[in-house]
Amino acid sequence: MRRWRAIVKATILEMSSEPLALLLTLSSIAIIAFASVFHIHQFGGADSSRMARDAGFSVLLVIGIVYAVFCTVKVFRREIESGTAQMALAHPVSRAGFFVAKASGAFLAYAVFALTVFGVTVTTVVGAKAGGIVARRTGDIAFIWGPALAIDAAVAVLPLVLAAVADRFFRCRFTTAATWLSLAISLLGAAASIALAVAFGFGDGMIGVPLWLAPAAVMLLFPAAVFVAASAAFSVRVKEGVATALAGALFIVALPAFGNYYLSSALSKGATIPWSRVFAAGLAAVPFVASFGLLGIHLFNQRDIS
Amino acid sequence: MNSAPDNVVELNSVAKTFRDFWMRPTVKAVDGLDLTVARGEVFGLLGPNGSGKSTTIKMILGLIKPGAGTVRLFGLPPDSIAARRRLGYLPELSYLHPFLTARETISYYAGLCGLDSRTSKERTSQLLEMTGLADAAGRAVGGFSKGMARRVALASALVGRPELLILDEPTSGLDPVSTNEVKTLVKTLVKGGMTILMTSHLLADAEDVCNRVCILNHGRKVAEGKIGEIGSSLQDFFLAKVGEGRDFTVAEFLR
């Protein structure tokens, strides 16, 4: 367990220090934030929160899987090509244990990204809904997107500013600090917006707390787990470009299968996905994760580490 | 194969041919190598570049699977966890995670050795002191000089208090002061009961610290003997064994 924990911790740190991972996180925040702005000329304020919600889940699905594939391939290939795997495997660690711990670390790092994006989505949905209500009352259209955009801009920019300060005065690693601060500020933003929605509700309680989105977000962790396992399995045998291409091909082939998760239809109706469905989706992912995991362990056991 | 109890490492007719993705043979790195390292000795595996030293080391570590023959580490297969629990390894290049600090790096390897958090902290601090890195403990190793990175790697190899320490070119690229420190450390560790297997192509260093040496060339053992029983300086012995058949034509080139 100590060995597993050491490898998982190092992998999460590695992924959180990856500049492209931070770029994907910040781009995701920007897409969600601006989604509530771009549509207003066509749909009006009533659809703001729906646009934010759809953008959030699109980002979680598409950029999330790109993030999972990219980072998993990166950490496995770097470990093999830079020689750190040699150092690790000269210690009392089995190859299977190393593979599983590394893949678990990659998945948990993806979960950090997913939680950050989910926090921003909740903040934006609440902000856009509140803005829509205030805009209707005051007649000022800027309120439709103003609050949500302001909070999201803070979520995107504040971590960078604070990370720069931490780097300058406390010798913290900038990218790592920015990644964790993004998560913290995103969750704080979500908690604050939910608290405000509950406390004020703008008189008639129309805002509501979008926690019904949680099961849908949890559901998206399962395809990501499949892609982490697949990317890890490909990475131990072939080079970075080929492993990424294989995972990309799998993404294109498997994308229609995501319809099985009933996610898009449930979300479009604004319906809560029952936890039993989430559990079933998790069970459906298990054989795929296990198959790719076993394939990866087999390939890793066969190869020379030099 | 029965292992003699005093032999820490045993290689019996070991061979390794590297192959490409399509399984076509590319290089025969090691060819029919027999080797034993006894408990408590400093054994030097010497040879020119490309002679098969690092491949041999990696087969002993279980990182590379031999194509033929058997490798035993403490009488066990080299990929056995029980054998690797007693092993420390310093690779030729200091392969470190650049984003981890020196302290985090040593703690990471302490974790891989299965040490509990208290022991890990104690040993990490001791090793940082011992390697002169205490002041740089909080800095990411990605920004370290080669010598400092080498010290972090050495501390990482020692964190599990191994019985056998494998050093692949331990003084390669180090300045004379650091080289001397490494040699002193090797001598101290051996006095403490550790067995050391090191590779080098720096013969003076090997002559200073090794009890016994084996010379490889083109993947084959060309000589083996105790320092002092060789009968000449290691340099002359090495050149006689490895330099045979080599035609230095610099003068012709410059003409």
JSON list of N, CA and C in Angstrom, two decimals, chain A residues 2-3 5-7 10 13-14 17 78-79 82-95 98 102 171 173 237-238 301-306, chain B residues 16 18 21 58 61-65 81 84-85 87 89-91 95-97 99-101 104 108-109 111-117 139-140 153 156-157 159:
[
{"chain": "A", "resi": 2, "resn": "ARG", "atom": "N", "xyz": [1.99, 1.21, 0.77]},
{"chain": "A", "resi": 2, "resn": "ARG", "atom": "CA", "xyz": [2.90, 2.38, 0.81]},
{"chain": "A", "resi": 2, "resn": "ARG", "atom": "C", "xyz": [3.52, 2.63, -0.55]},
{"chain": "A", "resi": 3, "resn": "ARG", "atom": "N", "xyz": [3.84, 1.52, -1.23]},
{"chain": "A", "resi": 3, "resn": "ARG", "atom": "CA", "xyz": [4.45, 1.65, -2.56]},
{"chain": "A", "resi": 3, "resn": "ARG", "atom": "C", "xyz": [3.43, 2.24, -3.52]},
{"chain": "A", "resi": 5, "resn": "ARG", "atom": "N", "xyz": [0.88, 4.08, -2.80]},
{"chain": "A", "resi": 5, "resn": "ARG", "atom": "CA", "xyz": [0.64, 5.49, -2.45]},
{"chain": "A", "resi": 5, "resn": "ARG", "atom": "C", "xyz": [1.77, 6.37, -2.98]},
{"chain": "A", "resi": 6, "resn": "ALA", "atom": "N", "xyz": [3.01, 5.90, -2.86]},
{"chain": "A", "resi": 6, "resn": "ALA", "atom": "CA", "xyz": [4.16, 6.71, -3.32]},
{"chain": "A", "resi": 6, "resn": "ALA", "atom": "C", "xyz": [4.07, 6.95, -4.83]},
{"chain": "A", "resi": 7, "resn": "ILE", "atom": "N", "xyz": [3.73, 5.89, -5.58]},
{"chain": "A", "resi": 7, "resn": "ILE", "atom": "CA", "xyz": [3.67, 6.03, -7.05]},
{"chain": "A", "resi": 7, "resn": "ILE", "atom": "C", "xyz": [2.48, 6.90, -7.45]},
{"chain": "A", "resi": 10, "resn": "ALA", "atom": "N", "xyz": [3.29, 10.58, -6.72]},
{"chain": "A", "resi": 10, "resn": "ALA", "atom": "CA", "xyz": [4.24, 11.14, -7.68]},
{"chain": "A", "resi": 10, "resn": "ALA", "atom": "C", "xyz": [3.57, 11.36, -9.04]},
{"chain": "A", "resi": 13, "resn": "LEU", "atom": "N", "xyz": [1.35, 14.43, -8.89]},
{"chain": "A", "resi": 13, "resn": "LEU", "atom": "CA", "xyz": [2.22, 15.61, -8.90]},
{"chain": "A", "resi": 13, "resn": "LEU", "atom": "C", "xyz": [2.76, 15.87, -10.31]},
{"chain": "A", "resi": 14, "resn": "GLU", "atom": "N", "xyz": [3.13, 14.78, -10.99]},
{"chain": "A", "resi": 14, "resn": "GLU", "atom": "CA", "xyz": [3.68, 14.92, -12.34]},
{"chain": "A", "resi": 14, "resn": "GLU", "atom": "C", "xyz": [2.63, 15.51, -13.28]},
{"chain": "A", "resi": 17, "resn": "SER", "atom": "N", "xyz": [1.96, 19.07, -12.72]},
{"chain": "A", "resi": 17, "resn": "SER", "atom": "CA", "xyz": [3.05, 19.99, -13.09]},
{"chain": "A", "resi": 17, "resn": "SER", "atom": "C", "xyz": [3.20, 20.09, -14.61]},
{"chain": "A", "resi": 78, "resn": "ARG", "atom": "N", "xyz": [7.06, 8.92, -20.47]},
{"chain": "A", "resi": 78, "resn": "ARG", "atom": "CA", "xyz": [8.16, 9.65, -19.83]},
{"chain": "A", "resi": 78, "resn": "ARG", "atom": "C", "xyz": [8.88, 8.74, -18.83]},
{"chain": "A", "resi": 79, "resn": "GLU", "atom": "N", "xyz": [8.08, 7.97, -18.10]},
{"chain": "A", "resi": 79, "resn": "GLU", "atom": "CA", "xyz": [8.64, 7.07, -17.09]},
{"chain": "A", "resi": 79, "resn": "GLU", "atom": "C", "xyz": [9.57, 6.04, -17.77]},
{"chain": "A", "resi": 82, "resn": "SER", "atom": "N", "xyz": [12.57, 8.21, -19.96]},
{"chain": "A", "resi": 82, "resn": "SER", "atom": "CA", "xyz": [13.54, 8.99, -19.19]},
{"chain": "A", "resi": 82, "resn": "SER", "atom": "C", "xyz": [14.37, 8.12, -18.26]},
{"chain": "A", "resi": 83, "resn": "GLY", "atom": "N", "xyz": [13.94, 6.87, -18.05]},
{"chain": "A", "resi": 83, "resn": "GLY", "atom": "CA", "xyz": [14.73, 5.96, -17.22]},
{"chain": "A", "resi": 83, "resn": "GLY", "atom": "C", "xyz": [14.25, 5.89, -15.77]},
{"chain": "A", "resi": 84, "resn": "THR", "atom": "N", "xyz": [13.27, 6.73, -15.39]},
{"chain": "A", "resi": 84, "resn": "THR", "atom": "CA", "xyz": [12.81, 6.68, -13.99]},
{"chain": "A", "resi": 84, "resn": "THR", "atom": "C", "xyz": [12.14, 5.34, -13.67]},
{"chain": "A", "resi": 85, "resn": "ALA", "atom": "N", "xyz": [11.59, 4.68, -14.70]},
{"chain": "A", "resi": 85, "resn": "ALA", "atom": "CA", "xyz": [11.00, 3.35, -14.46]},
{"chain": "A", "resi": 85, "resn": "ALA", "atom": "C", "xyz": [12.09, 2.35, -14.04]},
{"chain": "A", "resi": 86, "resn": "GLN", "atom": "N", "xyz": [13.29, 2.52, -14.60]},
{"chain": "A", "resi": 86, "resn": "GLN", "atom": "CA", "xyz": [14.41, 1.65, -14.20]},
{"chain": "A", "resi": 86, "resn": "GLN", "atom": "C", "xyz": [14.69, 1.77, -12.72]},
{"chain": "A", "resi": 87, "resn": "MET", "atom": "N", "xyz": [14.75, 3.04, -12.29]},
{"chain": "A", "resi": 87, "resn": "MET", "atom": "CA", "xyz": [15.03, 3.31, -10.86]},
{"chain": "A", "resi": 87, "resn": "MET", "atom": "C", "xyz": [13.93, 2.70, -9.99]},
{"chain": "A", "resi": 88, "resn": "ALA", "atom": "N", "xyz": [12.67, 2.93, -10.41]},
{"chain": "A", "resi": 88, "resn": "ALA", "atom": "CA", "xyz": [11.54, 2.44, -9.60]},
{"chain": "A", "resi": 88, "resn": "ALA", "atom": "C", "xyz": [11.52, 0.92, -9.55]},
{"chain": "A", "resi": 89, "resn": "LEU", "atom": "N", "xyz": [11.74, 0.28, -10.71]},
{"chain": "A", "resi": 89, "resn": "LEU", "atom": "CA", "xyz": [11.61, -1.18, -10.77]},
{"chain": "A", "resi": 89, "resn": "LEU", "atom": "C", "xyz": [12.83, -1.90, -10.22]},
{"chain": "A", "resi": 90, "resn": "ALA", "atom": "N", "xyz": [13.89, -1.13, -9.88]},
{"chain": "A", "resi": 90, "resn": "ALA", "atom": "CA", "xyz": [15.02, -1.73, -9.17]},
{"chain": "A", "resi": 90, "resn": "ALA", "atom": "C", "xyz": [14.71, -1.81, -7.68]},
{"chain": "A", "resi": 91, "resn": "HIS", "atom": "N", "xyz": [13.59, -1.26, -7.28]},
{"chain": "A", "resi": 91, "resn": "HIS", "atom": "CA", "xyz": [13.12, -1.34, -5.89]},
{"chain": "A", "resi": 91, "resn": "HIS", "atom": "C", "xyz": [12.13, -2.50, -5.78]},
{"chain": "A", "resi": 92, "resn": "PRO", "atom": "N", "xyz": [11.76, -2.86, -4.56]},
{"chain": "A", "resi": 92, "resn": "PRO", "atom": "CA", "xyz": [10.83, -4.00, -4.43]},
{"chain": "A", "resi": 92, "resn": "PRO", "atom": "C", "xyz": [9.40, -3.67, -4.85]},
{"chain": "A", "resi": 93, "resn": "VAL", "atom": "N", "xyz": [9.25, -3.44, -6.15]},
{"chain": "A", "resi": 93, "resn": "VAL", "atom": "CA", "xyz": [7.93, -3.12, -6.72]},
{"chain": "A", "resi": 93, "resn": "VAL", "atom": "C", "xyz": [7.72, -4.04, -7.91]},
{"chain": "A", "resi": 94, "resn": "SER", "atom": "N", "xyz": [6.58, -4.71, -7.97]},
{"chain": "A", "resi": 94, "resn": "SER", "atom": "CA", "xyz": [6.33, -5.58, -9.13]},
{"chain": "A", "resi": 94, "resn": "SER", "atom": "C", "xyz": [5.92, -4.71, -10.31]},
{"chain": "A", "resi": 95, "resn": "ARG", "atom": "N", "xyz": [6.12, -5.22, -11.49]},
{"chain": "A", "resi": 95, "resn": "ARG", "atom": "CA", "xyz": [5.72, -4.45, -12.68]},
{"chain": "A", "resi": 95, "resn": "ARG", "atom": "C", "xyz": [4.22, -4.24, -12.70]},
{"chain": "A", "resi": 98, "resn": "PHE", "atom": "N", "xyz": [3.36, -1.56, -10.27]},
{"chain": "A", "resi": 98, "resn": "PHE", "atom": "CA", "xyz": [3.79, -0.25, -10.78]},
{"chain": "A", "resi": 98, "resn": "PHE", "atom": "C", "xyz": [2.79, 0.25, -11.83]},
{"chain": "A", "resi": 102, "resn": "LYS", "atom": "N", "xyz": [0.48, 3.52, -11.31]},
{"chain": "A", "resi": 102, "resn": "LYS", "atom": "CA", "xyz": [0.68, 4.64, -12.25]},
{"chain": "A", "resi": 102, "resn": "LYS", "atom": "C", "xyz": [-0.65, 5.00, -12.93]},
{"chain": "A", "resi": 171, "resn": "ARG", "atom": "N", "xyz": [8.70, 29.68, -3.25]},
{"chain": "A", "resi": 171, "resn": "ARG", "atom": "CA", "xyz": [9.38, 28.68, -4.10]},
{"chain": "A", "resi": 171, "resn": "ARG", "atom": "C", "xyz": [8.46, 27.51, -4.46]},
{"chain": "A", "resi": 173, "resn": "ARG", "atom": "N", "xyz": [6.03, 25.33, -6.99]},
{"chain": "A", "resi": 173, "resn": "ARG", "atom": "CA", "xyz": [6.07, 25.12, -8.44]},
{"chain": "A", "resi": 173, "resn": "ARG", "atom": "C", "xyz": [4.84, 25.77, -9.05]},
{"chain": "A", "resi": 237, "resn": "ARG", "atom": "N", "xyz": [3.87, -0.25, -24.64]},
{"chain": "A", "resi": 237, "resn": "ARG", "atom": "CA", "xyz": [4.42, -1.03, -25.76]},
{"chain": "A", "resi": 237, "resn": "ARG", "atom": "C", "xyz": [4.89, -0.16, -26.92]},
{"chain": "A", "resi": 238, "resn": "VAL", "atom": "N", "xyz": [4.17, 0.91, -27.20]},
{"chain": "A", "resi": 238, "resn": "VAL", "atom": "CA", "xyz": [4.51, 1.72, -28.38]},
{"chain": "A", "resi": 238, "resn": "VAL", "atom": "C", "xyz": [4.83, 3.16, -27.98]},
{"chain": "A", "resi": 301, "resn": "ASN", "atom": "N", "xyz": [5.03, -6.56, -18.59]},
{"chain": "A", "resi": 301, "resn": "ASN", "atom": "CA", "xyz": [5.84, -7.68, -18.09]},
{"chain": "A", "resi": 301, "resn": "ASN", "atom": "C", "xyz": [6.75, -8.24, -19.17]},
{"chain": "A", "resi": 302, "resn": "GLN", "atom": "N", "xyz": [6.30, -8.16, -20.42]},
{"chain": "A", "resi": 302, "resn": "GLN", "atom": "CA", "xyz": [7.06, -8.75, -21.52]},
{"chain": "A", "resi": 302, "resn": "GLN", "atom": "C", "xyz": [8.25, -7.89, -21.96]},
{"chain": "A", "resi": 303, "resn": "ARG", "atom": "N", "xyz": [8.12, -6.58, -21.76]},
{"chain": "A", "resi": 303, "resn": "ARG", "atom": "CA", "xyz": [9.12, -5.71, -22.39]},
{"chain": "A", "resi": 303, "resn": "ARG", "atom": "C", "xyz": [10.39, -5.54, -21.52]},
{"chain": "A", "resi": 304, "resn": "ASP", "atom": "N", "xyz": [11.48, -5.23, -22.21]},
{"chain": "A", "resi": 304, "resn": "ASP", "atom": "CA", "xyz": [12.71, -4.88, -21.51]},
{"chain": "A", "resi": 304, "resn": "ASP", "atom": "C", "xyz": [12.64, -3.40, -21.13]},
{"chain": "A", "resi": 305, "resn": "ILE", "atom": "N", "xyz": [13.12, -3.08, -19.95]},
{"chain": "A", "resi": 305, "resn": "ILE", "atom": "CA", "xyz": [13.17, -1.67, -19.53]},
{"chain": "A", "resi": 305, "resn": "ILE", "atom": "C", "xyz": [14.62, -1.23, -19.62]},
{"chain": "A", "resi": 306, "resn": "SER", "atom": "N", "xyz": [14.94, -0.53, -20.69]},
{"chain": "A", "resi": 306, "resn": "SER", "atom": "CA", "xyz": [16.35, -0.11, -20.82]},
{"chain": "A", "resi": 306, "resn": "SER", "atom": "C", "xyz": [16.44, 1.25, -21.48]},
{"chain": "B", "resi": 16, "resn": "LYS", "atom": "N", "xyz": [22.25, -12.16, -24.31]},
{"chain": "B", "resi": 16, "resn": "LYS", "atom": "CA", "xyz": [21.14, -11.27, -24.64]},
{"chain": "B", "resi": 16, "resn": "LYS", "atom": "C", "xyz": [21.35, -10.67, -26.03]},
{"chain": "B", "resi": 18, "resn": "PHE", "atom": "N", "xyz": [19.41, -8.05, -28.55]},
{"chain": "B", "resi": 18, "resn": "PHE", "atom": "CA", "xyz": [18.30, -7.10, -28.68]},
{"chain": "B", "resi": 18, "resn": "PHE", "atom": "C", "xyz": [17.65, -7.27, -30.04]},
{"chain": "B", "resi": 21, "resn": "PHE", "atom": "N", "xyz": [11.19, -3.97, -33.22]},
{"chain": "B", "resi": 21, "resn": "PHE", "atom": "CA", "xyz": [9.74, -4.19, -33.03]},
{"chain": "B", "resi": 21, "resn": "PHE", "atom": "C", "xyz": [9.27, -5.46, -33.74]},
{"chain": "B", "resi": 58, "resn": "LYS", "atom": "N", "xyz": [21.48, -4.59, -16.04]},
{"chain": "B", "resi": 58, "resn": "LYS", "atom": "CA", "xyz": [20.01, -4.56, -16.13]},
{"chain": "B", "resi": 58, "resn": "LYS", "atom": "C", "xyz": [19.42, -5.97, -16.09]},
{"chain": "B", "resi": 61, "resn": "LEU", "atom": "N", "xyz": [19.30, -6.80, -12.50]},
{"chain": "B", "resi": 61, "resn": "LEU", "atom": "CA", "xyz": [18.20, -6.07, -11.84]},
{"chain": "B", "resi": 61, "resn": "LEU", "atom": "C", "xyz": [16.83, -6.59, -12.26]},
{"chain": "B", "resi": 62, "resn": "GLY", "atom": "N", "xyz": [16.78, -7.43, -13.27]},
{"chain": "B", "resi": 62, "resn": "GLY", "atom": "CA", "xyz": [15.49, -7.94, -13.75]},
{"chain": "B", "resi": 62, "resn": "GLY", "atom": "C", "xyz": [14.79, -6.97, -14.69]},
{"chain": "B", "resi": 63, "resn": "LEU", "atom": "N", "xyz": [15.50, -5.93, -15.14]},
{"chain": "B", "resi": 63, "resn": "LEU", "atom": "CA", "xyz": [14.89, -4.96, -16.05]},
{"chain": "B", "resi": 63, "resn": "LEU", "atom": "C", "xyz": [14.90, -5.49, -17.48]},
{"chain": "B", "resi": 64, "resn": "ILE", "atom": "N", "xyz": [15.93, -6.29, -17.79]},
{"chain": "B", "resi": 64, "resn": "ILE", "atom": "CA", "xyz": [16.05, -6.90, -19.11]},
{"chain": "B", "resi": 64, "resn": "ILE", "atom": "C", "xyz": [16.05, -8.41, -18.90]},
{"chain": "B", "resi": 65, "resn": "LYS", "atom": "N", "xyz": [15.26, -9.10, -19.72]},
{"chain": "B", "resi": 65, "resn": "LYS", "atom": "CA", "xyz": [15.22, -10.57, -19.58]},
{"chain": "B", "resi": 65, "resn": "LYS", "atom": "C", "xyz": [16.31, -11.20, -20.45]},
{"chain": "B", "resi": 81, "resn": "ILE", "atom": "N", "xyz": [10.55, -9.96, -5.67]},
{"chain": "B", "resi": 81, "resn": "ILE", "atom": "CA", "xyz": [10.46, -8.80, -4.77]},
{"chain": "B", "resi": 81, "resn": "ILE", "atom": "C", "xyz": [11.41, -8.99, -3.57]},
{"chain": "B", "resi": 84, "resn": "ARG", "atom": "N", "xyz": [14.86, -8.03, -4.57]},
{"chain": "B", "resi": 84, "resn": "ARG", "atom": "CA", "xyz": [15.04, -6.59, -4.81]},
{"chain": "B", "resi": 84, "resn": "ARG", "atom": "C", "xyz": [14.91, -5.75, -3.53]},
{"chain": "B", "resi": 85, "resn": "ARG", "atom": "N", "xyz": [14.34, -6.36, -2.51]},
{"chain": "B", "resi": 85, "resn": "ARG", "atom": "CA", "xyz": [14.27, -5.69, -1.21]},
{"chain": "B", "resi": 85, "resn": "ARG", "atom": "C", "xyz": [15.69, -5.45, -0.66]},
{"chain": "B", "resi": 87, "resn": "LEU", "atom": "N", "xyz": [18.41, -4.75, -2.43]},
{"chain": "B", "resi": 87, "resn": "LEU", "atom": "CA", "xyz": [19.20, -4.20, -3.54]},
{"chain": "B", "resi": 87, "resn": "LEU", "atom": "C", "xyz": [19.08, -2.67, -3.62]},
{"chain": "B", "resi": 89, "resn": "TYR", "atom": "N", "xyz": [20.32, 0.58, -6.38]},
{"chain": "B", "resi": 89, "resn": "TYR", "atom": "CA", "xyz": [20.82, 0.74, -7.75]},
{"chain": "B", "resi": 89, "resn": "TYR", "atom": "C", "xyz": [21.03, 2.21, -8.10]},
{"chain": "B", "resi": 90, "resn": "LEU", "atom": "N", "xyz": [22.22, 2.51, -8.56]},
{"chain": "B", "resi": 90, "resn": "LEU", "atom": "CA", "xyz": [22.51, 3.85, -9.08]},
{"chain": "B", "resi": 90, "resn": "LEU", "atom": "C", "xyz": [22.76, 3.70, -10.58]},
{"chain": "B", "resi": 91, "resn": "PRO", "atom": "N", "xyz": [21.84, 4.18, -11.41]},
{"chain": "B", "resi": 91, "resn": "PRO", "atom": "CA", "xyz": [22.04, 4.01, -12.86]},
{"chain": "B", "resi": 91, "resn": "PRO", "atom": "C", "xyz": [23.12, 4.95, -13.41]},
{"chain": "B", "resi": 95, "resn": "TYR", "atom": "N", "xyz": [18.47, 9.19, -13.33]},
{"chain": "B", "resi": 95, "resn": "TYR", "atom": "CA", "xyz": [17.09, 9.28, -13.81]},
{"chain": "B", "resi": 95, "resn": "TYR", "atom": "C", "xyz": [16.20, 9.72, -12.66]},
{"chain": "B", "resi": 96, "resn": "LEU", "atom": "N", "xyz": [15.83, 10.99, -12.67]},
{"chain": "B", "resi": 96, "resn": "LEU", "atom": "CA", "xyz": [15.02, 11.52, -11.57]},
{"chain": "B", "resi": 96, "resn": "LEU", "atom": "C", "xyz": [13.82, 12.27, -12.13]},
{"chain": "B", "resi": 97, "resn": "HIS", "atom": "N", "xyz": [12.75, 12.31, -11.35]},
{"chain": "B", "resi": 97, "resn": "HIS", "atom": "CA", "xyz": [11.59, 13.11, -11.76]},
{"chain": "B", "resi": 97, "resn": "HIS", "atom": "C", "xyz": [11.94, 14.59, -11.55]},
{"chain": "B", "resi": 99, "resn": "PHE", "atom": "N", "xyz": [10.30, 17.26, -11.48]},
{"chain": "B", "resi": 99, "resn": "PHE", "atom": "CA", "xyz": [9.35, 18.11, -10.75]},
{"chain": "B", "resi": 99, "resn": "PHE", "atom": "C", "xyz": [9.39, 17.86, -9.24]},
{"chain": "B", "resi": 100, "resn": "LEU", "atom": "N", "xyz": [10.07, 16.78, -8.82]},
{"chain": "B", "resi": 100, "resn": "LEU", "atom": "CA", "xyz": [10.15, 16.50, -7.38]},
{"chain": "B", "resi": 100, "resn": "LEU", "atom": "C", "xyz": [11.36, 17.20, -6.78]},
{"chain": "B", "resi": 101, "resn": "THR", "atom": "N", "xyz": [11.24, 17.60, -5.52]},
{"chain": "B", "resi": 101, "resn": "THR", "atom": "CA", "xyz": [12.40, 18.17, -4.84]},
{"chain": "B", "resi": 101, "resn": "THR", "atom": "C", "xyz": [13.32, 17.03, -4.40]},
{"chain": "B", "resi": 104, "resn": "GLU", "atom": "N", "xyz": [11.59, 15.13, -1.68]},
{"chain": "B", "resi": 104, "resn": "GLU", "atom": "CA", "xyz": [10.48, 14.31, -2.21]},
{"chain": "B", "resi": 104, "resn": "GLU", "atom": "C", "xyz": [10.99, 13.09, -2.98]},
{"chain": "B", "resi": 108, "resn": "TYR", "atom": "N", "xyz": [10.15, 9.41, -2.06]},
{"chain": "B", "resi": 108, "resn": "TYR", "atom": "CA", "xyz": [9.46, 8.57, -3.05]},
{"chain": "B", "resi": 108, "resn": "TYR", "atom": "C", "xyz": [10.08, 7.18, -3.07]},
{"chain": "B", "resi": 109, "resn": "TYR", "atom": "N", "xyz": [11.43, 7.13, -3.13]},
{"chain": "B", "resi": 109, "resn": "TYR", "atom": "CA", "xyz": [12.09, 5.83, -3.18]},
{"chain": "B", "resi": 109, "resn": "TYR", "atom": "C", "xyz": [12.00, 5.10, -1.83]},
{"chain": "B", "resi": 111, "resn": "GLY", "atom": "N", "xyz": [9.35, 5.26, -0.05]},
{"chain": "B", "resi": 111, "resn": "GLY", "atom": "CA", "xyz": [8.00, 4.68, -0.18]},
{"chain": "B", "resi": 111, "resn": "GLY", "atom": "C", "xyz": [8.03, 3.41, -1.00]},
{"chain": "B", "resi": 112, "resn": "LEU", "atom": "N", "xyz": [8.84, 3.41, -2.08]},
{"chain": "B", "resi": 112, "resn": "LEU", "atom": "CA", "xyz": [8.93, 2.21, -2.93]},
{"chain": "B", "resi": 112, "resn": "LEU", "atom": "C", "xyz": [9.60, 1.05, -2.18]},
{"chain": "B", "resi": 113, "resn": "CYS", "atom": "N", "xyz": [10.42, 1.40, -1.20]},
{"chain": "B", "resi": 113, "resn": "CYS", "atom": "CA", "xyz": [11.04, 0.35, -0.37]},
{"chain": "B", "resi": 113, "resn": "CYS", "atom": "C", "xyz": [10.06, -0.13, 0.70]},
{"chain": "B", "resi": 114, "resn": "GLY", "atom": "N", "xyz": [8.91, 0.52, 0.80]},
{"chain": "B", "resi": 114, "resn": "GLY", "atom": "CA", "xyz": [7.90, 0.11, 1.77]},
{"chain": "B", "resi": 114, "resn": "GLY", "atom": "C", "xyz": [8.16, 0.64, 3.17]},
{"chain": "B", "resi": 115, "resn": "LEU", "atom": "N", "xyz": [9.01, 1.67, 3.29]},
{"chain": "B", "resi": 115, "resn": "LEU", "atom": "CA", "xyz": [9.30, 2.21, 4.63]},
{"chain": "B", "resi": 115, "resn": "LEU", "atom": "C", "xyz": [8.11, 3.00, 5.15]},
{"chain": "B", "resi": 116, "resn": "ASP", "atom": "N", "xyz": [7.89, 2.93, 6.46]},
{"chain": "B", "resi": 116, "resn": "ASP", "atom": "CA", "xyz": [6.79, 3.72, 7.02]},
{"chain": "B", "resi": 116, "resn": "ASP", "atom": "C", "xyz": [7.20, 5.19, 7.04]},
{"chain": "B", "resi": 117, "resn": "SER", "atom": "N", "xyz": [6.22, 6.03, 7.27]},
{"chain": "B", "resi": 117, "resn": "SER", "atom": "CA", "xyz": [6.44, 7.47, 7.10]},
{"chain": "B", "resi": 117, "resn": "SER", "atom": "C", "xyz": [7.52, 8.01, 8.06]},
{"chain": "B", "resi": 139, "resn": "ARG", "atom": "N", "xyz": [14.54, 22.13, -3.20]},
{"chain": "B", "resi": 139, "resn": "ARG", "atom": "CA", "xyz": [14.57, 22.56, -4.61]},
{"chain": "B", "resi": 139, "resn": "ARG", "atom": "C", "xyz": [14.27, 21.40, -5.54]},
{"chain": "B", "resi": 140, "resn": "ALA", "atom": "N", "xyz": [13.57, 21.71, -6.65]},
{"chain": "B", "resi": 140, "resn": "ALA", "atom": "CA", "xyz": [13.25, 20.66, -7.62]},
{"chain": "B", "resi": 140, "resn": "ALA", "atom": "C", "xyz": [14.54, 20.15, -8.26]},
{"chain": "B", "resi": 153, "resn": "ALA", "atom": "N", "xyz": [20.48, 10.70, -6.60]},
{"chain": "B", "resi": 153, "resn": "ALA", "atom": "CA", "xyz": [20.27, 9.32, -7.06]},
{"chain": "B", "resi": 153, "resn": "ALA", "atom": "C", "xyz": [20.96, 8.33, -6.13]},
{"chain": "B", "resi": 156, "resn": "SER", "atom": "N", "xyz": [18.97, 7.99, -3.05]},
{"chain": "B", "resi": 156, "resn": "SER", "atom": "CA", "xyz": [17.78, 7.18, -3.35]},
{"chain": "B", "resi": 156, "resn": "SER", "atom": "C", "xyz": [18.13, 5.69, -3.38]},
{"chain": "B", "resi": 157, "resn": "ALA", "atom": "N", "xyz": [19.34, 5.39, -3.87]},
{"chain": "B", "resi": 157, "resn": "ALA", "atom": "CA", "xyz": [19.76, 3.98, -3.93]},
{"chain": "B", "resi": 157, "resn": "ALA", "atom": "C", "xyz": [20.03, 3.43, -2.53]},
{"chain": "B", "resi": 159, "resn": "VAL", "atom": "N", "xyz": [18.53, 4.46, 0.34]},
{"chain": "B", "resi": 159, "resn": "VAL", "atom": "CA", "xyz": [17.47, 4.71, 1.33]},
{"chain": "B", "resi": 159, "resn": "VAL", "atom": "C", "xyz": [16.89, 3.42, 1.93]}
]
